[in-house]
Amino acid sequence: AGTWRVRYTVLRALDRGLMHMWSAGEVEAPAQEVKLLLSEFRTDPQNPLAGAKTTSRAHFQVAHAKAVENGCFDALLPTIDGDMSECTASNLLAWIDGQLWTPSLERGILGGVTRNMLLQGCRDHQIPVCEVNIWTKDLERASEVFVTNAIIGVIPVCKIVGVEQSYPGACGPMLPLLRQAYANACAGQSPTRA
């Protein structure tokens, strides 16, 4: 019973062969809303591994631990240029000026499956989407902020520690629309497809 997470890892063995490792564990139900910590750690969009899901992410682990120590769900990582990239285990999206903003893949983010399905669902439902650089000043004027990943789906953010703005979290008006667009995309349902 419940929701489980399954992880499949492929590692290079000493003999240059491949080692296959499976792990599984039950996952707690996602929170109704979350807080993020604006991290002091930075990402480099030009790093060739920046957009890859690898086990070589020690700075992500340290940033995540610091966020949890501060009572937050995750750490939001700026790039070395100062714009936002992603969280340590989730993608960032913000509702700004009537559009869903998210950092582009060129900013060195992992193109998460949930992010991609949500963006497709939004496009199918004529919810405006733009992949752009997101700066702190943009987060300060965002009306809603969200994080996504395959375990939690689409979760609203109520506060980013380090950004002078609070958000409506689970009470935000865009949340049900985005969740419906995501669910429809996952189910292969689109109002624009004949």
C-alpha positions as a printed Julia matrix, in Angstrom:
194×3 Matrix{Float64}:
  0.0    0.0     0.0
  1.09   3.59   -0.48
  3.42   5.16   -3.0
  6.86   3.73   -3.65
  9.92   5.16   -5.33
 12.07   2.83   -7.39
 15.58   3.85   -8.39
 17.69   2.16  -11.02
 21.37   3.12  -10.99
 24.03   2.09  -13.49
 27.64   2.4   -12.32
 30.93   1.7   -14.06
 32.72  -1.21  -12.35
 36.49  -1.45  -11.86
 36.72  -3.88  -14.78
 34.97  -1.23  -16.97
 31.82  -3.34  -17.01
 28.49  -2.04  -15.78
 26.98  -2.58  -12.36
 23.19  -2.41  -12.1
 21.64  -1.46   -8.78
 17.95  -1.3    -7.88
 16.57   0.23   -4.72
 13.01   0.88   -3.57
 11.32   2.5    -0.63
  7.98   3.83    0.43
  7.49   7.56   -0.06
  5.61   9.87    2.27
  2.68  11.78    0.84
  3.8   15.16   -0.51
  3.18  18.27    1.55
  0.27  20.57    0.69
  2.77  23.42    0.25
  6.47  23.92    0.86
  9.11  26.48    1.79
 12.38  26.81   -0.11
 15.73  28.23    0.97
 17.58  30.48   -1.47
 20.93  28.7    -1.42
 24.4   30.17   -1.17
 25.56  27.38   -3.49
 25.66  28.24   -7.19
 25.36  26.15  -10.33
 27.35  26.65  -13.52
 25.12  26.36  -16.62
 28.22  25.61  -18.73
 29.18  22.56  -16.66
 28.69  19.6   -19.04
 27.08  17.57  -16.22
 24.78  20.38  -15.04
 21.68  19.05  -16.78
 22.43  15.38  -16.17
 21.04  13.24  -13.39
 24.24  11.88  -11.88
 25.47  10.67   -8.52
 28.17  13.37   -8.62
 26.08  16.11   -6.99
 27.72  16.62   -3.6
 26.99  20.36   -3.56
 23.3   19.56   -4.09
 23.34  17.26   -1.06
 24.97  19.92    1.13
 22.53  22.59   -0.09
 19.57  20.28    0.56
 20.79  19.45    4.08
 21.12  23.16    4.87
 17.58  23.79    3.59
 16.17  21.01    5.78
 18.1   22.37    8.78
 16.31  25.68    8.17
 12.87  24.03    8.08
 12.59  24.07    4.29
 11.65  21.39    1.78
 14.48  22.11   -0.64
 17.19  24.58   -1.64
 16.75  26.87   -4.64
 20.08  27.16   -6.45
 21.05  30.32   -8.32
 23.49  30.1   -11.2
 26.93  31.71  -11.09
 25.28  34.52  -13.12
 22.69  35.15  -10.39
 19.53  33.86  -12.08
 17.7   30.83  -10.68
 18.38  27.34  -11.97
 16.56  24.62  -10.06
 16.18  23.09   -6.66
 18.31  20.15   -5.55
 15.59  17.62   -6.38
 12.9   19.58   -8.19
 12.29  22.08  -10.96
 11.19  25.68  -10.37
  8.18  27.39  -11.98
  6.62  30.78  -11.23
  3.4   32.49  -12.3
  4.49  35.98  -13.39
  2.55  38.5   -15.47
 -0.05  35.94  -16.56
  2.52  33.37  -17.72
  4.16  30.28  -16.27
  7.89  31.0   -16.19
 10.55  28.34  -15.78
 14.31  28.38  -16.36
 15.31  27.05  -19.77
 17.43  23.94  -20.2
 20.3   26.24  -21.27
 20.57  27.3   -17.62
 21.97  23.86  -16.79
 18.83  22.43  -15.25
 17.7   18.83  -15.34
 14.78  18.63  -17.76
 12.56  16.74  -15.34
  9.81  14.49  -16.67
  7.17  16.2   -14.52
  8.32  19.65  -15.65
  8.17  18.56  -19.28
  4.7   17.01  -18.91
  3.43  20.11  -17.09
  4.77  22.42  -19.8
  3.14  20.25  -22.49
 -0.13  20.19  -20.57
 -0.06  23.96  -20.19
  0.57  24.45  -23.9
 -2.29  22.04  -24.71
 -4.6   24.05  -22.44
 -3.45  27.44  -23.78
 -1.81  28.34  -20.47
  1.05  30.64  -21.51
  4.51  29.21  -20.8
  7.91  30.82  -21.25
 11.35  29.4   -20.58
 13.4   32.38  -19.42
 15.96  33.49  -16.88
 14.29  34.02  -13.51
 15.95  36.54  -11.2
 15.29  37.31   -7.54
 13.42  40.47   -8.6
 11.11  38.25  -10.69
 10.39  35.99   -7.71
  9.6   39.11   -5.67
  6.79  39.97   -8.09
  5.58  36.42   -8.8
  2.02  35.76   -7.7
  2.63  32.01   -7.3
  5.66  29.69   -7.27
  5.75  25.91   -7.74
  8.21  23.02   -7.67
  7.85  19.76   -9.57
  9.37  16.32   -9.64
  8.2   12.78  -10.33
  7.6   11.98   -6.66
  5.67  15.09   -5.57
  4.01  16.17   -8.82
  3.2   19.89   -8.77
  3.55  21.44   -5.31
  3.0   25.12   -4.46
  5.59  27.17   -2.6
  4.41  29.41    0.24
  7.78  31.06    1.0
 11.33  31.27   -0.31
 13.61  32.12    2.6
 15.89  34.83    1.23
 13.26  36.37   -1.08
 11.11  39.2     0.23
  7.76  37.77   -0.84
  5.22  35.26    0.4
  2.99  33.24   -1.89
 -0.52  31.82   -1.5
  0.78  28.24   -1.51
 -2.04  25.69   -1.63
 -4.66  28.49   -1.89
 -3.24  29.89   -5.14
 -5.71  30.16   -8.02
 -3.34  28.68  -10.64
 -2.58  25.49   -8.69
 -5.72  23.52   -9.69
 -5.37  24.62  -13.33
 -1.73  23.52  -13.49
 -2.46  20.22  -11.77
 -5.3   19.53  -14.2
 -3.1   20.4   -17.2
 -0.41  18.07  -15.83
 -2.89  15.24  -15.17
 -4.34  15.57  -18.67
 -0.89  15.53  -20.25
  0.01  12.38  -18.28
 -3.22  10.75  -19.42
 -2.61  11.75  -23.03
 -5.65  14.0   -23.04
 -5.45  17.31  -24.85
 -8.26  19.72  -25.72
 -6.25  20.85  -28.78
 -5.82  17.39  -30.31
 -8.51  16.25  -32.7
